[in-house]
Amino acid sequence: MREKQKFQFKELELGVCYYPEHWDKSLWEDDLKRMLQSGIKTIRIAEFAWSKFEPREGEFTFDFFDEFMAVCERIGMKVIFGTPTATPPAWLTLKYPEVLNANKDGVLYRHGGRRHYNYNSPKYREKSCLIVEKIAEHYGKHKSIVGWQIDNELNCEVDVFYSESDTIAFREFLKKKYSTLEALNEAWGTVFWNQTYTGWEEVFVPRTLLQPDCNPHMKLDYIRFVSDSCISFCRLQSEILYRYKKEGDFITTNGMFGSLDNHRMQDECLDVFTYDSYPNFAFGLSENPKENTSLNDRKWSMNLTEVRSVCPHFGIMEQQSGANGWNTHMEAPAPKPGQMMLWAMQSIAHGSDYISFFRWRTCAMGTEIYWHGILDYDNRDNRKLAEVKKIAERVGKLKEMTGAEYKAEVAVLKDYDNAWDSNLDIFHRHVERASQREIFVSAQLNHIPYDYLYLQKETSIEDLLGYSLLIYPHPVIATKEHADLLQMYVENGGTLIFGCRSGYKDSTGKCVMKPMPGEFAGLTGAFVNDFTFIGPGDNEIHMEWNQKVFEIKIFSDIIEQYNSEAKVLGRFADDYYKGAPALIKNKVGKGTVYFLGSTFTREIMEELFTETRIQSPGKDLLELSSSCELAVRDSIGKRWYIVLNYENKSTEIRLLQEMKDIDTGESVTGVLKLEAYETKVFTL
Ligand code: GAL
């Protein structure tokens, strides 16, 4: 079983991100005191401040932060200290341009932004280790420090690296993986279009080609390499921090970004994972929010579910507290009154035990002048600060919930090979994204909480057995290990659902010459005989199941049962495959496997929940309107039901039993009105 975290927050608390280097020193004390008065007990600092510690190469000074830390100590403010490697100093990038990342044509990204370095430059690794060591040595035992943040948002903004150091490191990565060029040529299918390599110096990170990314197997290995490079850069820093930090202080980084095995990074480098939560961006500003079927800011719960899979009791390092945007791009409106509370409660509902807002006061200079904080440029008390105070009071009443488990009976299975393949492969991407969204929407509307469970090397049957239903929507890449693990789960009584396009690739991303779903065919008791995209010119395709008609979207896997025990539940109702099986149920040991020859729509998913007897954990307690999310957190002898109304209008809910309202301490039952964006926490 995977050990998911080495550190847990002891008490649910609030924090904020603060930049002493952005403000006149005369403001520090007043800022910190106002924070404490508002219920903010921790600040995160220093993650972009390299030049304050090393203004010139090899010249180290701590005067600036010593002065600031003395104020923190005097006033009683706890500190999470950031390592400053996301923004190298100007002297460094000028003198050692090899530390810079490059675009595909090798053109370097110059100084002036952030995250423009590469993970593999020996010089950048050396300089990063040195600055981290100096800072850790100096502040490691400081009384006010409670934790350390490595870099800032690893793999954010850019998760592709094309510098010379990356090519050199990529070759080493491949030599270690394949030993010989013959094995590499075989794994990458280089015989296709005459790509065969005869010397390691012919191998590069992806370069500009006439047809972009035309070797998908190479690209899959390249993403694995990027992930490895990022983890090794993070590990360099965490090893130093472990040597200097005080007992009990934690090491984290604020994730969660692409082309990165966040689970491995957490397991190998961190004590606890933190996340930056900006739900306003889930609205997708190019879409019309009124027609948006992805549930807008409620969809952010998908990200939080993902974070919870990395680390069940995580923290939020940056919780949105204002309108967002850079002066050049990305715009999102200010949270309406009540939305800061709603979004903080969304994080807490999903397992966060620390909420730190971004940022105390909006920066008055630079590219983030519109990435608003709690206070505005004028520094006066405002409605957002008043809302933070309310959140602090609320959090005070929820302390007992710290460390409680998020309860889910259902898990959606994922794995990094498939996640990365679905970014590269358009056939895979279409089905994966649609199904993930629709499963989420269906679960939300039916108030069925679920987890993501990543299949990894360490995953064991115990990780799976806690769930009565597993959904593996489109595991295009299948391995024997995963098939064996799932076989064990089902034989032990579990229920498993697969969707279309399962099992036709191996872990190189090459297609296998076996009837689909390949390694999973034993579980499904069925083969795929034929398959097709549902094209733009095609008529609608439907499935008949349970005397109902369901629209089939995007793709059809036309199934044939080969195991006579397997039962056909649904059949296609249109086109040349009318009458062919579309949904199969197979008994395996004590359990059941369903195989749907298509993507999951919310209607099909709802019917599958009924079929597999999955119900809301609140069904005997609460009747909720569809605008509400339900989350349940559980600790020994106690259970919290958290209800979140995402709509900008009031709604009614009904309590079927007497429950205690955490805010008022009173017992309530019957119909209750929730105001716009209001959240409630009940216990039995
Ligand atoms: C976050 C980042 C912060 C800040 C914010 C606004 O993603 O971690 O440092 O830059 O975005 O851009």
XYZ file of C-alpha atoms and ligand atoms in Angstrom:
696
model
C 0.000 0.000 0.000
C 1.209 3.490 -0.752
C 2.215 5.625 2.240
C 0.650 8.881 1.132
C 2.082 11.517 3.451
C 4.598 11.946 6.219
C 3.108 15.103 7.690
C -0.430 16.166 8.592
C -1.584 19.609 9.709
C -2.537 19.452 13.367
C -5.239 22.083 13.300
C -7.242 23.513 10.427
C -5.970 27.093 10.113
C -5.708 30.050 7.781
C -2.623 31.537 6.178
C -1.710 34.040 3.497
C 1.058 34.626 0.940
C 3.148 37.677 1.742
C 6.025 39.424 -0.020
C 8.013 41.624 2.409
C 10.268 42.589 -0.501
C 7.320 44.249 -2.287
C 6.532 46.717 0.496
C 8.086 49.438 2.531
C 9.407 48.058 5.810
C 7.212 50.483 7.724
C 4.191 48.366 6.658
C 5.447 45.004 7.921
C 4.390 45.178 11.522
C 0.968 46.608 10.801
C 0.393 43.985 8.080
C 1.285 41.091 10.344
C -0.813 42.404 13.226
C -3.837 42.898 10.981
C -3.401 39.375 9.674
C -3.414 37.945 13.186
C -6.444 40.043 14.095
C -8.204 38.581 11.047
C -7.438 34.995 12.053
C -4.453 34.460 9.723
C -1.737 32.608 11.600
C 0.830 31.633 8.959
C 2.483 33.345 6.003
C 4.404 31.968 3.037
C 7.355 34.089 1.968
C 10.538 34.391 -0.098
C 9.827 32.078 -3.040
C 10.933 34.633 -5.646
C 13.545 36.525 -3.625
C 16.896 34.967 -4.678
C 18.575 38.369 -5.221
C 17.761 39.419 -1.664
C 19.985 36.551 -0.456
C 22.654 36.531 -3.190
C 22.727 39.967 -4.824
C 25.987 39.124 -6.613
C 27.472 35.730 -7.375
C 28.835 34.129 -4.199
C 27.925 37.119 -1.969
C 25.395 35.919 0.546
C 23.467 38.186 2.910
C 20.517 37.556 5.190
C 20.021 41.048 6.580
C 16.767 41.747 4.809
C 14.961 38.551 5.794
C 16.574 38.520 9.257
C 14.917 41.840 9.935
C 11.591 40.584 8.658
C 11.799 37.271 10.522
C 12.524 39.172 13.738
C 9.198 40.976 13.320
C 7.460 37.639 12.716
C 9.006 36.205 15.864
C 8.113 39.213 17.985
C 4.529 39.279 16.773
C 3.991 35.512 16.766
C 3.489 34.842 13.060
C 4.323 31.377 11.734
C 6.255 31.164 8.475
C 6.481 28.805 5.509
C 9.773 29.628 3.819
C 10.099 29.270 0.046
C 13.245 28.295 -1.861
C 13.737 30.938 -4.561
C 14.706 28.799 -7.560
C 11.703 29.698 -9.766
C 13.323 33.068 -10.502
C 17.119 33.016 -10.956
C 18.930 36.357 -10.593
C 19.879 38.404 -13.682
C 23.618 37.956 -13.048
C 23.168 34.196 -13.121
C 21.282 33.914 -16.409
C 23.667 36.399 -18.077
C 26.822 34.625 -16.976
C 25.500 31.075 -17.453
C 22.976 31.143 -20.306
C 23.054 27.336 -20.352
C 20.734 27.389 -17.310
C 17.925 28.738 -19.500
C 15.196 26.677 -21.051
C 14.761 26.971 -24.818
C 11.962 26.660 -27.310
C 11.888 23.789 -29.803
C 14.243 25.634 -32.131
C 16.792 26.082 -29.369
C 16.057 29.800 -28.869
C 16.633 30.597 -25.193
C 13.941 32.085 -22.938
C 15.582 35.199 -21.554
C 15.538 36.839 -18.162
C 12.473 38.778 -17.063
C 9.755 36.216 -16.483
C 9.836 33.172 -14.250
C 10.381 29.434 -14.583
C 12.672 30.098 -17.577
C 15.386 27.740 -16.306
C 15.841 24.063 -17.128
C 16.046 21.240 -14.564
C 19.021 19.484 -16.129
C 21.678 22.172 -16.429
C 24.542 21.067 -14.141
C 25.229 24.767 -13.458
C 21.642 25.499 -12.448
C 21.569 22.457 -10.218
C 24.832 23.557 -8.592
C 23.667 27.162 -8.077
C 20.247 26.046 -6.808
C 21.795 23.636 -4.313
C 24.075 26.382 -3.064
C 21.353 28.974 -2.470
C 19.031 26.411 -0.884
C 21.837 25.189 1.367
C 22.748 28.737 2.448
C 19.132 29.618 3.231
C 18.443 26.321 4.986
C 21.626 26.591 7.011
C 20.728 30.107 8.106
C 16.994 29.692 8.792
C 16.635 25.929 9.353
C 16.284 26.249 13.125
C 14.355 29.540 13.181
C 11.548 29.383 15.745
C 8.938 31.002 13.518
C 9.351 28.563 10.644
C 6.833 25.711 10.418
C 7.456 24.492 6.881
C 9.347 24.823 3.600
C 8.072 25.247 0.068
C 10.341 24.031 -2.749
C 10.480 26.382 -5.767
C 7.052 27.528 -6.960
C 4.572 25.538 -9.043
C 7.003 23.084 -10.629
C 6.099 22.453 -14.295
C 3.626 25.346 -14.331
C 3.711 27.677 -17.333
C 6.087 25.313 -19.129
C 6.389 21.544 -19.069
C 8.540 21.114 -22.181
C 12.296 21.562 -22.123
C 14.535 21.817 -25.177
C 17.896 23.083 -23.913
C 21.181 21.356 -24.688
C 21.359 20.018 -21.131
C 17.989 18.397 -21.687
C 19.156 16.565 -24.788
C 22.230 15.288 -22.941
C 20.149 14.199 -19.958
C 17.509 12.638 -22.251
C 20.173 10.414 -23.817
C 21.294 9.300 -20.348
C 17.684 8.598 -19.364
C 17.242 6.463 -22.483
C 20.536 4.605 -22.059
C 19.465 3.676 -18.553
C 16.053 2.579 -19.731
C 16.987 0.671 -22.895
C 20.725 -0.093 -22.562
C 21.075 -0.534 -26.330
C 20.060 1.456 -29.374
C 18.494 -1.707 -30.815
C 16.104 -1.839 -27.868
C 15.334 1.881 -28.251
C 14.705 1.499 -32.000
C 12.375 -1.400 -31.302
C 10.482 0.436 -28.533
C 10.023 3.567 -30.647
C 9.165 1.744 -33.861
C 11.836 3.773 -35.652
C 11.647 1.582 -38.734
C 8.545 3.621 -39.582
C 9.567 6.551 -41.869
C 13.214 5.567 -41.584
C 13.930 7.060 -38.168
C 16.379 4.311 -37.157
C 19.197 5.553 -34.898
C 22.742 4.296 -35.304
C 24.468 6.409 -32.619
C 23.248 8.011 -29.348
C 24.335 11.435 -30.635
C 21.549 11.193 -33.226
C 18.926 11.190 -30.452
C 17.487 14.578 -29.369
C 14.637 15.942 -27.324
C 11.747 16.726 -29.706
C 12.758 19.238 -32.381
C 10.897 21.206 -35.015
C 9.677 18.766 -37.642
C 7.616 19.260 -40.732
C 4.889 17.120 -39.123
C 4.764 17.885 -35.403
C 5.373 15.109 -32.864
C 5.374 12.333 -35.399
C 6.881 9.643 -33.210
C 4.338 9.161 -30.397
C 6.455 6.492 -28.653
C 9.415 8.827 -28.399
C 7.116 11.583 -27.153
C 5.712 9.331 -24.424
C 9.245 8.613 -23.206
C 10.034 12.318 -23.434
C 7.165 13.153 -21.052
C 8.399 10.446 -18.666
C 11.807 12.097 -18.905
C 10.393 15.569 -18.135
C 8.632 14.137 -15.100
C 11.824 12.427 -13.927
C 13.854 15.613 -14.435
C 11.414 17.679 -12.406
C 11.323 15.145 -9.579
C 15.108 14.944 -9.488
C 15.346 18.767 -9.259
C 12.819 18.760 -6.440
C 14.654 15.919 -4.679
C 17.952 17.835 -4.811
C 16.330 20.572 -2.770
C 14.390 18.413 -0.375
C 17.515 16.419 0.526
C 19.181 19.669 1.580
C 16.154 20.895 3.496
C 15.889 17.592 5.383
C 19.437 18.087 6.619
C 18.742 21.521 8.137
C 15.069 21.804 9.025
C 13.732 21.429 12.564
C 11.973 18.253 13.632
C 8.262 18.630 12.888
C 8.649 21.250 10.135
C 7.267 20.055 6.809
C 8.533 20.148 3.235
C 6.022 20.811 0.475
C 5.627 22.290 -2.954
C 2.570 23.942 -4.446
C 1.445 21.706 -7.354
C -0.245 20.212 -9.431
C 0.910 20.470 -13.029
C 1.229 18.441 -16.213
C 3.872 15.994 -17.438
C 4.719 15.273 -13.834
C 4.128 12.190 -11.711
C 2.903 14.193 -8.724
C 2.404 11.026 -6.676
C 6.045 10.025 -7.063
C 7.210 13.542 -6.321
C 5.120 13.513 -3.141
C 6.401 10.072 -2.123
C 10.066 10.747 -2.848
C 10.537 14.422 -1.993
C 7.735 15.882 0.130
C 6.037 15.488 3.493
C 2.742 17.006 2.430
C 1.334 18.315 -0.842
C -0.146 21.776 -1.272
C -2.229 23.181 -4.118
C -3.089 26.576 -5.572
C -6.846 26.900 -5.946
C -8.334 29.478 -8.336
C -11.877 28.223 -9.022
C -12.793 31.270 -11.062
C -10.715 29.884 -13.917
C -12.973 26.840 -14.096
C -15.639 29.079 -15.637
C -13.719 28.963 -18.903
C -14.193 32.589 -19.817
C -14.412 31.921 -23.527
C -17.532 29.852 -22.963
C -20.893 31.237 -22.033
C -21.135 30.256 -18.356
C -24.899 29.966 -18.653
C -24.591 27.262 -21.280
C -21.579 25.668 -19.747
C -22.388 22.074 -18.856
C -19.204 21.454 -16.895
C -20.562 23.086 -13.689
C -18.157 26.035 -13.702
C -16.401 26.639 -10.353
C -17.922 23.449 -9.005
C -15.791 21.666 -11.611
C -12.761 22.779 -9.579
C -13.708 19.910 -7.276
C -12.242 17.610 -9.963
C -8.828 19.210 -9.381
C -9.231 18.915 -5.637
C -10.128 15.246 -6.062
C -6.906 14.820 -8.020
C -4.904 16.570 -5.280
C -6.531 14.342 -2.669
C -5.346 11.280 -4.571
C -1.759 12.549 -4.277
C -2.099 13.431 -0.603
C -5.408 12.915 1.240
C -4.830 15.619 3.877
C -3.385 18.380 1.761
C -3.096 22.134 2.168
C -4.045 25.040 -0.085
C -1.036 27.303 -0.476
C -2.863 29.850 -2.645
C -6.622 30.192 -2.275
C -8.198 32.744 -4.590
C -9.106 35.958 -2.819
C -9.711 38.450 -5.587
C -10.183 39.112 -9.278
C -7.401 37.479 -11.244
C -5.272 38.276 -14.226
C -1.872 39.364 -15.421
C -1.646 42.755 -17.079
C -1.350 40.967 -20.433
C -3.703 38.003 -20.238
C -5.968 35.762 -18.147
C -8.869 37.689 -16.686
C -11.330 36.495 -14.078
C -13.828 38.504 -12.036
C -13.683 39.150 -8.301
C -15.305 36.595 -6.025
C -18.824 37.779 -5.196
C -19.705 38.173 -1.511
C -19.841 34.615 -0.158
C -17.689 33.047 -2.869
C -14.427 33.270 -0.913
C -16.123 31.317 1.858
C -17.626 28.888 -0.677
C -14.264 28.204 -2.336
C -12.426 27.853 0.970
C -15.124 25.399 2.091
C -14.821 23.568 -1.249
C -11.138 22.988 -0.461
C -11.908 21.938 3.112
C -14.709 19.638 1.962
C -12.211 17.819 -0.256
C -9.664 17.255 2.491
C -7.621 20.420 2.866
C -6.470 21.109 6.418
C -4.766 24.426 5.670
C -6.102 27.380 3.674
C -3.687 30.119 2.724
C -4.989 32.984 0.621
C -3.144 34.526 -2.288
C -2.145 37.241 -1.381
C -2.365 39.710 1.510
C -2.409 42.833 -0.659
C -2.495 43.213 -4.442
C 0.934 44.036 -5.807
C 1.182 47.603 -7.005
C 3.842 46.845 -9.617
C 4.764 44.242 -12.180
C 2.815 41.817 -14.256
C 0.469 40.754 -11.461
C -1.165 44.106 -10.682
C -4.543 42.484 -11.463
C -3.959 39.272 -9.550
C -5.846 40.712 -6.640
C -5.259 39.827 -3.043
C -7.405 40.261 0.031
C -6.581 43.956 0.385
C -6.487 46.352 -2.532
C -3.693 48.825 -3.357
C -5.183 51.375 -0.952
C -4.618 49.026 2.020
C -7.967 49.799 3.650
C -10.161 47.177 5.336
C -12.642 45.875 2.771
C -15.383 43.285 2.297
C -12.864 40.588 1.385
C -10.994 41.022 4.667
C -14.345 40.908 6.472
C -15.067 37.606 4.694
C -11.663 36.227 5.710
C -12.560 36.983 9.333
C -15.792 35.012 8.913
C -13.862 32.120 7.368
C -11.483 32.189 10.331
C -14.409 31.961 12.763
C -15.886 29.087 10.768
C -12.586 27.265 10.655
C -12.412 27.619 14.437
C -15.631 25.604 14.688
C -14.315 22.935 12.341
C -11.037 22.184 14.115
C -12.239 18.757 15.128
C -12.524 17.890 11.445
C -8.757 18.289 10.888
C -7.392 15.060 9.476
C -10.843 13.532 8.880
C -11.056 11.285 5.794
C -13.020 12.224 2.689
C -15.469 9.353 2.249
C -16.093 7.830 -1.162
C -17.444 4.462 -2.181
C -16.490 4.960 -5.818
C -13.106 5.587 -7.412
C -12.175 6.505 -10.962
C -8.953 4.731 -11.873
C -6.128 6.618 -13.531
C -2.481 6.040 -14.342
C 0.195 8.356 -15.669
C 0.914 6.426 -18.887
C -2.693 6.809 -19.939
C -2.940 10.397 -18.720
C 0.122 11.331 -20.796
C -0.924 9.253 -23.796
C -4.264 11.048 -23.790
C -2.408 14.363 -24.068
C -0.503 13.104 -27.116
C -3.075 11.026 -28.921
C -6.121 12.785 -30.256
C -8.268 9.605 -30.474
C -7.517 8.938 -26.825
C -7.927 12.573 -25.772
C -11.446 12.969 -27.182
C -12.895 10.020 -25.318
C -10.938 10.564 -22.107
C -11.804 14.228 -21.604
C -15.471 13.785 -22.427
C -15.874 10.811 -20.105
C -13.988 12.377 -17.225
C -16.177 15.462 -17.415
C -19.419 13.509 -17.705
C -18.631 11.073 -14.884
C -17.862 14.091 -12.708
C -21.088 15.884 -13.634
C -23.200 12.792 -13.100
C -21.611 12.080 -9.713
C -22.041 15.714 -8.666
C -25.686 15.915 -9.704
C -26.452 12.657 -7.904
C -24.424 13.698 -4.834
C -22.094 10.733 -5.099
C -18.575 11.622 -3.880
C -15.717 9.808 -5.596
C -11.930 9.547 -5.467
C -9.285 9.229 -8.144
C -7.096 6.235 -7.589
C -3.828 6.143 -9.517
C -2.479 2.725 -10.412
C 1.204 2.818 -9.603
C 3.998 0.419 -8.808
C 3.150 0.549 -5.099
C -0.608 0.125 -5.586
C -1.827 -3.023 -3.922
C -5.115 -4.820 -3.687
C -5.738 -3.146 -0.287
C -5.801 0.252 -2.027
C -8.613 -1.019 -4.261
C -10.695 -3.057 -1.865
C -11.955 -0.001 0.023
C -14.161 0.879 -2.968
C -17.275 -0.977 -4.038
C -17.135 0.485 -7.564
C -14.125 1.288 -9.755
C -14.475 3.015 -13.120
C -11.525 2.812 -15.526
C -12.950 4.916 -18.343
C -10.520 4.422 -21.234
C -7.317 2.568 -20.308
C -5.936 2.604 -23.835
C -2.557 1.450 -22.508
C -2.931 -1.813 -20.642
C -0.353 -3.802 -18.735
C -0.507 -7.338 -17.431
C 0.222 -6.039 -13.897
C -2.830 -3.798 -13.984
C -4.998 -6.539 -15.473
C -3.873 -8.955 -12.721
C -4.522 -6.428 -9.963
C -7.997 -5.681 -11.297
C -8.718 -9.390 -11.691
C -7.925 -9.835 -8.000
C -10.162 -6.909 -7.059
C -13.119 -8.280 -8.991
C -12.620 -11.853 -7.812
C -12.817 -10.467 -4.284
C -16.266 -9.047 -4.982
C -15.520 -5.641 -6.533
C -17.406 -4.039 -9.403
C -15.401 -2.614 -12.296
C -16.504 -0.621 -15.343
C -14.487 -0.146 -18.541
C -15.349 2.155 -21.435
C -14.445 1.983 -25.127
C -10.897 2.013 -26.539
C -9.579 -0.094 -23.674
C -6.431 -2.144 -23.925
C -5.162 -1.628 -27.482
C -1.691 -0.245 -26.668
C 1.258 -1.469 -24.636
C 3.399 0.770 -22.428
C 5.532 1.952 -25.378
C 2.294 3.340 -26.831
C 2.407 0.824 -29.706
C -0.740 -1.071 -30.688
C -0.887 -4.744 -29.744
C -1.918 -7.450 -32.179
C -4.620 -8.905 -29.955
C -8.385 -8.567 -30.001
C -9.406 -5.540 -27.944
C -9.598 -4.946 -24.992
C -6.281 -6.821 -25.020
C -5.060 -7.582 -21.504
C -8.544 -6.825 -20.147
C -10.402 -9.263 -22.420
C -10.400 -11.935 -19.705
C -12.204 -9.532 -17.392
C -14.776 -8.262 -19.850
C -15.626 -11.649 -21.348
C -15.997 -9.811 -24.644
C -14.025 -8.704 -27.679
C -14.360 -5.591 -29.775
C -15.200 -6.725 -33.293
C -15.342 -3.374 -35.007
C -15.105 0.241 -33.969
C -15.739 3.696 -35.326
C -15.743 7.363 -34.514
C -19.161 8.919 -34.706
C -18.426 11.377 -37.468
C -19.824 14.864 -37.941
C -21.923 13.665 -40.893
C -23.322 10.643 -39.038
C -26.818 10.406 -37.657
C -27.148 10.155 -33.888
C -26.297 6.757 -32.449
C -28.275 5.322 -29.567
C -28.150 2.430 -27.157
C -31.208 0.641 -25.855
C -30.865 -0.533 -22.287
C -33.431 -1.164 -19.562
C -36.253 -0.103 -21.936
C -34.610 3.291 -22.195
C -32.747 4.958 -25.015
C -29.354 6.621 -24.416
C -27.435 8.698 -26.887
C -23.983 7.292 -27.648
C -21.368 10.000 -28.059
C -18.027 10.240 -29.871
C -17.095 6.571 -30.329
C -18.575 3.100 -30.748
C -16.799 -0.131 -29.855
C -18.953 -2.818 -31.404
C -18.734 -5.661 -28.898
C -19.158 -9.388 -29.151
C -19.327 -11.585 -26.078
C -16.990 -14.560 -26.329
C -17.781 -15.825 -22.892
C -21.299 -17.279 -22.896
C -21.661 -16.301 -19.223
C -21.360 -12.628 -20.155
C -24.723 -10.932 -20.429
C -25.632 -8.302 -23.006
C -27.348 -5.384 -21.236
C -27.454 -2.743 -23.932
C -27.490 -2.841 -27.732
C -26.759 -0.251 -30.396
C -29.935 0.996 -32.019
C -28.619 2.652 -35.188
C -26.395 2.484 -38.228
C -24.770 -0.632 -39.686
C -24.137 -2.056 -36.215
C -27.753 -1.822 -35.045
C -28.483 -4.728 -32.697
C -24.833 -5.348 -31.761
C -23.918 -5.385 -28.058
C -22.975 -1.970 -26.625
C -22.885 -2.863 -22.927
C -21.844 -6.189 -21.441
C -21.894 -7.506 -17.897
C -19.552 -10.305 -16.907
C -19.340 -12.203 -13.609
C -15.780 -12.834 -12.467
C -15.305 -14.642 -9.163
C -17.438 -12.833 -6.583
C -17.489 -9.607 -8.590
C -18.803 -8.037 -11.770
C -17.257 -6.307 -14.772
C -19.173 -3.977 -17.094
C -17.853 -3.066 -20.525
C -19.439 -0.076 -22.252
C -18.582 0.232 -25.937
C -18.567 4.000 -25.856
C -17.809 7.090 -23.787
C -19.677 7.831 -20.572
C -22.435 10.403 -20.824
C -24.028 11.740 -17.654
C -27.242 9.825 -18.474
C -25.450 6.517 -19.009
C -23.384 7.074 -15.862
C -26.507 7.764 -13.826
C -28.020 4.488 -15.021
C -24.771 2.684 -14.236
C -24.854 4.062 -10.684
C -28.363 2.634 -10.314
C -27.341 -0.673 -11.912
C -24.372 -1.027 -9.550
C -26.441 0.116 -6.526
C -24.352 3.159 -5.772
C -26.313 5.794 -3.869
C -25.564 9.094 -2.266
C -24.161 8.710 1.265
C -26.696 11.348 2.272
C -29.751 9.558 0.869
C -31.400 8.879 4.237
C -30.432 12.238 5.682
C -30.619 14.996 3.127
C -32.546 15.941 0.020
C -30.403 18.338 -1.943
C -31.097 20.468 -4.967
C -28.856 19.939 -7.975
C -26.967 23.205 -7.339
C -25.429 21.680 -4.204
C -22.341 19.534 -3.844
C -22.241 17.032 -0.998
C -18.999 15.947 0.662
C -18.624 13.693 3.670
C -15.630 13.703 5.996
C -15.190 11.050 8.567
C -13.038 10.467 11.617
C -13.372 7.946 14.397
C -16.863 8.236 15.789
C -17.726 11.419 13.908
C -18.975 12.328 10.450
C -19.475 15.732 8.818
C -21.868 16.351 5.918
C -20.765 19.418 3.994
C -23.261 21.016 1.632
C -22.094 23.689 -0.827
C -24.494 25.816 -2.861
C -22.631 27.039 -5.951
C -25.450 29.124 -7.366
C -25.876 32.851 -7.186
C -29.389 32.332 -5.799
C -30.931 30.719 -2.775
C -31.982 27.096 -2.750
C -33.880 24.761 -0.456
C -32.646 21.559 1.076
C -34.508 19.121 3.316
C -33.083 17.370 6.336
C -34.785 14.012 6.737
C -33.416 13.512 10.234
C -32.398 15.808 13.012
C -28.803 16.985 12.518
C -26.590 19.500 14.255
C -25.687 22.656 12.360
C -22.016 23.286 13.155
C -22.371 27.082 12.918
C -25.304 27.571 15.259
C -24.773 24.466 17.369
C -28.525 23.869 17.076
C -30.388 20.756 16.019
C -32.227 21.249 12.756
C -34.617 19.244 10.632
C -37.044 19.770 7.739
C -36.740 22.385 5.012
C -33.830 24.796 5.192
C -33.018 27.735 2.962
C -29.440 28.164 1.761
C -28.606 31.653 0.522
C -26.587 32.245 -2.653
C -23.161 30.564 -2.255
C -24.015 29.465 1.260
C -22.387 26.377 2.724
C -23.525 24.229 5.653
C -21.832 21.652 7.799
C -23.971 19.127 9.644
C -23.195 16.320 12.045
C -25.522 13.652 13.377
C 0.211 31.354 -9.008
C 1.621 31.525 -8.509
C 1.755 32.802 -7.725
C 1.185 33.949 -8.471
C -0.183 33.650 -9.016
C -0.635 34.714 -9.976
O 0.044 30.333 -9.894
O 2.032 30.466 -7.698
O 3.110 33.045 -7.493
O 2.038 34.267 -9.485
O -0.182 32.455 -9.714
O 0.021 34.664 -11.182
